[in-house]
XYZ file of C-alpha atoms in Angstrom:
514
model
C -11.282 58.978 -99.031
C -9.370 55.935 -98.338
C -7.024 55.622 -95.802
C -4.932 53.261 -93.649
C -4.468 53.635 -89.900
C -2.003 51.952 -88.167
C -1.064 52.085 -84.337
C 2.093 50.152 -82.825
C 1.795 49.274 -79.263
C 3.913 47.586 -76.973
C 1.990 44.001 -77.447
C 0.322 44.391 -80.196
C 0.266 46.731 -84.027
C -3.121 47.299 -85.618
C -4.112 48.332 -89.059
C -7.011 49.300 -90.408
C -8.617 50.129 -94.284
C -11.335 52.461 -94.032
C -12.999 54.530 -96.592
C -15.567 57.465 -95.710
C -16.871 55.932 -92.010
C -16.897 51.948 -93.433
C -14.303 50.144 -92.353
C -12.970 47.789 -95.140
C -10.428 45.158 -92.752
C -8.477 45.251 -90.189
C -5.714 43.414 -88.643
C -4.336 42.869 -84.900
C -0.887 40.914 -84.449
C 1.841 40.921 -82.253
C 4.749 43.921 -82.615
C 7.463 42.185 -84.079
C 11.171 42.872 -82.189
C 11.534 44.637 -85.392
C 8.835 47.134 -85.516
C 9.547 48.362 -89.432
C 8.882 44.088 -90.344
C 5.432 44.332 -88.355
C 4.155 47.425 -90.004
C 4.896 46.160 -93.191
C 3.041 42.796 -92.201
C 0.038 44.784 -91.220
C -0.463 47.093 -94.167
C 0.118 44.128 -96.649
C -2.819 41.849 -94.532
C -5.234 44.631 -94.657
C -4.374 45.468 -98.080
C -4.971 41.768 -99.254
C -8.123 41.993 -97.623
C -9.338 44.905 -99.373
C -12.611 44.518 -100.954
C -11.992 47.199 -103.148
C -8.554 46.864 -104.468
C -9.022 49.382 -107.770
C -9.236 52.756 -105.406
C -5.771 53.934 -104.446
C -4.863 54.454 -100.990
C -5.183 58.609 -100.254
C -3.205 58.425 -96.927
C -1.424 56.410 -94.123
C -1.785 57.629 -90.855
C 0.731 55.854 -88.204
C 0.652 55.982 -84.574
C 4.129 54.807 -82.890
C 5.560 54.464 -79.574
C 8.913 54.496 -80.969
C 10.007 57.855 -79.343
C 8.495 57.262 -75.821
C 10.480 54.134 -75.697
C 13.710 55.710 -76.827
C 13.105 57.836 -73.483
C 12.347 55.107 -71.640
C 14.467 52.689 -72.758
C 17.375 55.758 -72.668
C 18.096 54.206 -76.219
C 18.694 55.738 -79.952
C 18.831 59.321 -78.347
C 21.030 62.199 -80.069
C 23.526 63.992 -77.911
C 22.148 67.245 -77.810
C 23.355 70.881 -76.491
C 21.804 72.823 -74.158
C 21.221 76.610 -74.463
C 19.668 78.643 -71.372
C 19.207 82.376 -72.134
C 18.862 83.340 -68.455
C 22.210 84.610 -66.807
C 23.021 85.927 -64.171
C 19.348 84.226 -63.079
C 19.010 80.726 -62.744
C 22.553 79.679 -61.720
C 22.430 77.384 -59.516
C 20.241 75.096 -61.246
C 21.945 74.382 -64.688
C 20.095 72.740 -67.386
C 18.868 69.068 -67.155
C 19.470 69.309 -63.139
C 16.652 66.935 -62.216
C 17.072 64.437 -65.239
C 17.549 60.791 -64.120
C 21.038 60.053 -64.015
C 21.064 57.335 -66.575
C 18.885 59.196 -69.131
C 21.253 62.379 -68.488
C 23.993 59.962 -69.620
C 22.793 58.904 -72.537
C 21.796 62.023 -73.959
C 25.310 63.029 -72.780
C 24.441 67.127 -73.242
C 26.847 70.102 -73.705
C 25.376 72.911 -71.411
C 26.038 76.497 -71.813
C 23.853 79.471 -70.100
C 24.040 82.469 -71.240
C 23.528 86.313 -70.368
C 20.115 87.659 -71.609
C 16.399 86.225 -71.399
C 13.519 88.610 -69.846
C 11.589 89.723 -66.799
C 8.217 88.535 -65.765
C 6.867 91.432 -67.212
C 8.504 91.267 -70.665
C 11.632 93.847 -69.843
C 14.831 92.018 -70.748
C 17.087 90.754 -67.320
C 20.098 91.657 -68.903
C 21.232 92.483 -72.511
C 21.514 89.341 -74.620
C 25.277 88.247 -74.583
C 26.366 87.659 -78.312
C 29.541 87.076 -77.458
C 28.881 84.342 -75.038
C 26.458 82.795 -77.611
C 28.869 82.568 -80.410
C 31.445 81.045 -78.112
C 28.798 78.400 -77.310
C 27.919 77.744 -81.159
C 31.505 77.036 -81.885
C 32.116 74.570 -78.879
C 29.010 72.768 -80.088
C 29.862 72.721 -83.605
C 33.619 71.573 -82.823
C 31.941 68.671 -80.437
C 30.411 67.440 -83.618
C 26.608 67.845 -82.283
C 23.896 69.516 -84.831
C 20.860 69.000 -82.511
C 20.126 71.917 -80.268
C 17.757 73.036 -77.655
C 17.573 76.918 -76.599
C 15.431 77.847 -74.013
C 14.974 81.488 -72.703
C 13.496 83.015 -69.391
C 9.956 83.842 -70.076
C 10.151 83.056 -73.837
C 6.441 82.409 -74.125
C 6.109 85.887 -73.447
C 8.510 86.996 -75.756
C 10.409 84.605 -77.926
C 13.147 87.426 -78.767
C 16.160 86.115 -77.032
C 15.902 82.573 -78.388
C 15.310 83.777 -82.155
C 18.802 85.628 -81.694
C 20.186 83.028 -80.009
C 19.095 80.227 -83.233
C 20.714 82.621 -85.580
C 23.816 82.565 -84.316
C 24.045 78.833 -84.141
C 22.740 78.661 -87.937
C 25.351 81.442 -88.640
C 28.127 79.015 -87.283
C 26.249 75.425 -87.513
C 24.195 75.549 -90.692
C 22.703 72.388 -90.657
C 21.536 72.278 -86.969
C 18.590 70.885 -85.888
C 17.210 73.507 -83.387
C 14.252 73.235 -80.888
C 13.233 76.897 -79.078
C 11.576 76.086 -75.543
C 8.508 78.353 -76.564
C 7.141 76.547 -79.765
C 6.696 73.918 -77.120
C 6.350 74.496 -73.441
C 4.485 76.824 -70.905
C 6.145 79.567 -68.446
C 7.717 76.602 -66.230
C 11.264 77.346 -67.037
C 12.756 74.303 -65.742
C 9.989 71.889 -67.017
C 9.982 74.220 -70.333
C 13.403 73.365 -70.658
C 12.939 69.515 -70.191
C 10.671 69.233 -73.151
C 12.822 71.137 -74.841
C 15.936 68.966 -74.558
C 13.745 65.734 -75.125
C 12.787 67.199 -78.320
C 16.200 68.208 -79.324
C 17.411 64.302 -78.257
C 14.999 62.576 -80.573
C 14.853 64.621 -83.704
C 17.632 62.426 -84.821
C 15.306 59.501 -84.595
C 12.228 61.185 -85.689
C 14.241 61.820 -89.026
C 15.254 58.010 -89.203
C 11.948 56.981 -88.331
C 9.946 58.770 -90.280
C 12.526 58.116 -93.249
C 11.889 54.255 -92.130
C 8.038 54.502 -92.213
C 8.264 56.037 -95.998
C 10.758 53.058 -96.860
C 8.202 50.663 -95.395
C 4.901 52.167 -97.532
C 7.158 51.920 -100.951
C 7.956 48.526 -100.211
C 3.979 48.098 -100.060
C 3.630 49.913 -103.080
C 1.679 53.235 -101.183
C 2.925 56.438 -102.406
C 0.263 58.688 -100.841
C 1.561 60.738 -98.072
C 1.354 59.700 -94.619
C 0.769 61.636 -91.406
C 1.835 60.585 -87.717
C -0.648 60.724 -84.990
C -0.056 63.474 -82.307
C -1.176 63.296 -78.225
C -4.179 65.735 -78.562
C -5.701 62.842 -81.029
C -4.751 64.622 -84.376
C -2.188 63.939 -87.007
C 0.476 65.845 -88.784
C 2.262 65.628 -91.700
C 5.013 62.749 -91.193
C 8.159 65.432 -92.020
C 6.776 67.759 -89.470
C 6.058 65.320 -86.994
C 10.052 64.564 -87.591
C 11.032 67.954 -86.090
C 8.991 67.673 -83.028
C 8.681 64.172 -82.143
C 7.341 64.511 -78.171
C 4.208 65.314 -79.849
C 3.785 62.009 -80.826
C 4.111 60.842 -76.529
C 1.216 59.094 -75.136
C -0.838 59.324 -78.666
C -1.436 55.544 -78.931
C -4.016 56.014 -75.808
C -5.621 58.992 -77.663
C -5.892 57.518 -81.036
C -8.159 54.852 -79.139
C -9.994 57.723 -77.353
C -10.906 59.221 -80.897
C -11.566 55.594 -82.257
C -13.760 55.373 -79.252
C -15.619 58.529 -80.037
C -16.075 57.638 -83.819
C -17.126 54.530 -83.109
C -19.652 55.412 -80.474
C -20.758 58.549 -81.980
C -20.616 59.675 -77.952
C -17.990 62.913 -77.674
C -18.299 62.739 -73.858
C -17.095 60.208 -71.291
C -14.984 58.158 -69.605
C -13.084 55.749 -71.892
C -10.838 52.844 -70.639
C -8.183 51.172 -73.890
C -7.668 48.169 -72.316
C -4.279 47.075 -74.117
C -1.981 43.766 -73.771
C -0.074 45.116 -71.178
C -2.049 48.216 -69.667
C -5.478 49.848 -69.310
C -5.524 53.431 -70.009
C -8.066 55.847 -68.816
C -9.235 58.768 -70.189
C -11.919 61.434 -70.533
C -13.501 62.966 -73.488
C -14.089 66.147 -74.385
C -16.065 67.491 -77.079
C -14.762 64.476 -78.899
C -11.371 64.947 -78.005
C -8.913 63.968 -74.544
C -8.845 66.090 -71.899
C -6.049 68.062 -71.768
C -3.628 67.515 -68.581
C -3.064 70.845 -66.860
C -0.135 69.868 -64.476
C 3.151 68.578 -64.698
C 4.100 64.934 -66.272
C 6.473 63.317 -66.386
C 8.216 61.273 -69.226
C 10.658 58.540 -68.559
C 11.305 60.267 -65.292
C 11.867 63.782 -66.322
C 9.539 66.940 -65.529
C 7.585 68.490 -68.339
C 4.679 70.934 -68.589
C 3.327 70.937 -72.415
C 0.314 69.875 -74.866
C -0.347 66.243 -72.942
C -3.727 64.166 -72.589
C -4.662 63.645 -69.157
C -3.972 59.829 -68.586
C -4.375 57.385 -65.831
C -2.489 54.088 -66.823
C -2.836 51.336 -64.800
C -1.133 47.820 -64.978
C -3.907 45.891 -66.210
C -4.127 44.105 -69.641
C -4.704 40.781 -71.788
C -0.903 39.853 -70.621
C -0.931 40.850 -66.943
C 0.697 38.010 -64.714
C -2.106 37.002 -62.196
C -0.331 35.439 -58.920
C -2.693 32.339 -57.995
C -1.640 32.564 -54.541
C -2.374 35.897 -53.777
C -4.835 36.757 -56.242
C -2.427 40.012 -56.707
C -3.447 41.618 -60.226
C 0.089 42.555 -61.855
C 1.920 44.515 -62.173
C 4.078 42.534 -64.744
C 2.484 41.339 -67.983
C 4.077 38.957 -70.575
C 3.706 41.746 -73.201
C 3.937 40.776 -76.751
C 4.671 37.127 -75.460
C 0.938 36.532 -74.317
C 0.597 33.868 -77.340
C 3.735 32.041 -76.238
C 3.252 31.972 -72.384
C -0.398 32.462 -71.485
C -2.259 28.943 -70.518
C -4.914 29.439 -73.197
C -2.218 29.232 -76.446
C -0.255 26.197 -74.372
C 2.032 28.466 -71.794
C 2.662 28.265 -68.088
C 1.799 31.551 -66.584
C -1.434 32.562 -65.746
C -2.699 35.807 -67.260
C -5.930 38.333 -67.438
C -6.726 36.706 -70.359
C -6.532 33.139 -69.061
C -8.736 34.560 -66.668
C -11.534 35.990 -69.025
C -11.599 33.029 -71.004
C -12.266 30.624 -68.154
C -14.510 32.973 -66.968
C -16.203 32.496 -70.172
C -15.645 36.490 -71.221
C -13.651 35.893 -74.050
C -13.036 32.788 -76.789
C -9.561 33.441 -77.270
C -7.125 29.992 -77.567
C -7.910 26.407 -76.274
C -10.258 26.965 -73.167
C -9.423 23.439 -72.299
C -6.267 24.341 -70.912
C -8.181 26.498 -68.091
C -11.293 24.781 -67.578
C -9.738 23.161 -64.379
C -8.882 26.771 -62.719
C -10.367 26.997 -59.109
C -13.533 28.680 -59.246
C -12.751 30.470 -56.445
C -9.451 31.592 -58.424
C -11.245 32.908 -61.313
C -13.666 34.854 -59.169
C -11.320 36.462 -57.067
C -9.019 37.663 -60.116
C -12.264 38.877 -61.632
C -13.215 40.641 -58.515
C -9.427 41.843 -58.057
C -9.872 43.801 -61.719
C -13.402 45.180 -61.108
C -12.153 46.849 -57.981
C -8.558 48.331 -59.807
C -11.355 49.803 -62.402
C -13.681 51.165 -59.762
C -11.045 52.981 -58.014
C -9.101 54.476 -60.917
C -12.202 55.562 -63.469
C -13.429 57.523 -59.680
C -9.869 58.962 -59.489
C -10.476 60.333 -63.359
C -13.667 61.582 -62.665
C -14.625 65.092 -61.956
C -18.117 64.588 -60.587
C -20.237 62.180 -58.269
C -22.392 61.591 -60.885
C -22.390 58.554 -63.144
C -20.661 58.853 -66.467
C -20.841 56.432 -69.409
C -17.736 54.228 -69.868
C -16.637 53.648 -73.390
C -14.806 49.732 -73.297
C -11.993 49.530 -76.111
C -9.078 48.038 -76.697
C -7.927 44.124 -77.500
C -8.623 43.463 -73.848
C -12.151 45.385 -73.567
C -13.344 41.871 -72.438
C -11.690 42.438 -69.198
C -14.008 45.449 -68.261
C -17.314 44.522 -66.670
C -20.633 45.256 -68.025
C -21.488 47.350 -64.733
C -18.855 49.592 -62.777
C -19.347 51.285 -59.760
C -19.778 55.118 -60.544
C -20.052 54.833 -64.365
C -24.079 55.194 -65.628
C -23.205 52.354 -68.600
C -20.553 50.599 -70.272
C -20.686 50.805 -73.932
C -19.208 47.639 -76.294
C -19.008 48.828 -80.043
C -17.775 46.385 -83.196
C -13.865 46.584 -83.999
C -13.015 47.902 -80.550
C -10.158 45.767 -80.605
C -8.707 48.470 -83.136
C -10.138 51.496 -82.285
C -6.901 53.205 -81.833
C -5.983 52.037 -85.512
C -9.486 53.581 -86.309
C -8.828 56.601 -84.010
C -5.545 57.110 -86.673
C -7.176 56.545 -89.429
C -9.834 59.635 -88.977
C -7.552 61.831 -87.243
C -8.191 65.310 -88.343
C -5.077 68.000 -88.422
C -4.791 70.475 -85.612
C -2.934 73.868 -84.940
C -2.162 74.716 -81.092
C -1.295 78.091 -79.272
C -0.539 78.693 -75.643
C 1.422 81.683 -75.065
C 1.067 84.901 -73.671
C -0.239 88.185 -74.908
C 0.668 92.089 -74.397
C -0.086 95.222 -75.704
C -3.245 93.881 -76.969
C -6.635 93.770 -75.880
C -8.810 90.931 -75.469
C -10.075 90.624 -79.226
C -7.293 91.298 -80.823
C -5.045 88.565 -78.441
C -7.714 86.129 -79.571
C -7.359 87.091 -82.939
C -3.820 86.984 -83.130
C -3.946 83.610 -81.451
C -5.895 82.312 -83.976
C -4.168 83.422 -86.506
C -1.164 81.839 -85.273
C -2.927 78.318 -84.746
C -4.347 78.653 -88.273
C -0.906 78.732 -89.754
C 0.442 75.958 -87.809
C -2.689 73.617 -88.926
C -2.126 74.723 -92.492
C 1.660 73.751 -92.276
C 0.649 70.504 -90.664
C -1.700 69.453 -93.600
C -4.626 70.789 -92.586
C -7.030 72.607 -95.638
C -7.150 76.261 -94.683
C -11.695 76.299 -95.497
C -11.799 73.200 -93.403
C -10.291 74.865 -90.002
C -12.495 75.513 -86.886
C -11.886 76.788 -83.244
C -13.120 74.092 -81.047
C -11.349 75.285 -77.758
C -10.227 79.075 -76.675
C -9.441 80.297 -72.905
C -7.879 83.326 -72.344
C -6.669 84.276 -68.525
C -5.516 87.977 -67.656
C -2.267 88.318 -65.866
C -2.952 91.076 -63.350
C 0.408 91.277 -62.386
C 2.184 92.206 -66.049
C 1.896 95.402 -67.920
C 0.202 96.030 -71.247
C -2.759 93.694 -70.811
C -1.088 90.867 -70.958
C -3.276 87.605 -70.948
C -2.279 84.192 -71.499
C -4.468 82.823 -74.308
C -4.690 78.797 -75.194
C -6.725 77.898 -78.269
C -6.710 75.225 -80.620
C -8.438 74.627 -83.702
C -8.753 71.544 -86.461
C -9.198 70.844 -89.882
C -9.632 68.498 -92.525
C -6.282 66.760 -94.396
C -6.310 68.848 -97.347
C -5.250 66.190 -100.096
C -5.156 68.618 -103.010
C -1.436 68.940 -102.821
C -1.175 64.470 -103.181
């Protein structure tokens, strides 16, 4: 199958054209202020270099920072309504109480707290108050809001209250876009509510982004289905991704990790993806990124949902080096590297300039940095090595040496030897590993919820059924789906043999309906 993989980063937009396991063509170019223009240019460039133009494109996979950037920049967010079904509990902490004020103001939410929800053992806290819910729905409609996030107390145990609330809202606002918290988050109420509201505020952008990508592909003459990458190293049909844009958070680094696994054939090990602005450190387990099990902040908001365990550090090709103190970053010239770096005629000393001066990379005009003092170059290299070693050590789970897979456009900044690493693995096309990871991605389905009234085997079987259904809806071929990760934890304080089950499946893309 012939695919195009695209990864839009803060500094570069990368694209590859592959068939089977062969890379036919690839391109790395600066990200444009108008992201779509950069995507169109990248697609046209890899297609122009295609040695097999007579074979049609089967699919396009796109990794985008649109949704993360919208949260970080407090821009392009849709006004949303927050409905919490938990009263009389939790009255002292209203929805989004811990959001940064500027982000809260950008979303400008209407907030409602409705009687209902459930206890930790699945019993109703109080009866669901339909009258209150209808009143909230009318207020949401009158305010012109069409995006709603609904969070129920202990809804991962039983989603009954959220389903009732959604039915009421659809009665009043038929075209409402509704996010139900039990489909995204885990038990913690506030963190689950936070990611629900981030998703609700991004759904409008999700729809417009997918539409813009679709138009960009048409402009390039491509009619194949397209997918967006997710933060578990898989892809999902674009229209499905538009409804759950939060799953695209941190998808860029996970694309690189999947690309590293594909390029090296290694399924386990540390991965360092060095871009133009940052280096992301993660760990591969079975060919997929290790998942975070703790609270992850997105744009200053505490969340607890499916996210890769990543450690970003301020080290990239555009990282600014202070020539007097030898401080490494944290500021970067970003996508202005080709203008500001010394090797490109600029006046700002960057990590790329240091690497070129040391003979580690052949980029730009080396003559422009040959006069740099050797002590300055050696000191900067030592600072980068120390920064990498300290942070790689933070991500390790044992004292034993582990292989490190070096990828990204700035991979030349990683030394050939690092303390705590058994080896540093470099591969061809490492600079576009993110786009390769996107192009080679599979489709996933995941369940993370509490089951009660079922024995262990029945609970696992039901979780697998739900995960398989998700994968098929996201574009996987049903016969290719397999379970790659499953765990269950009995919850002793809940009745009815309650247990939390986390189960993930992956499958190959189904091209049959193309």
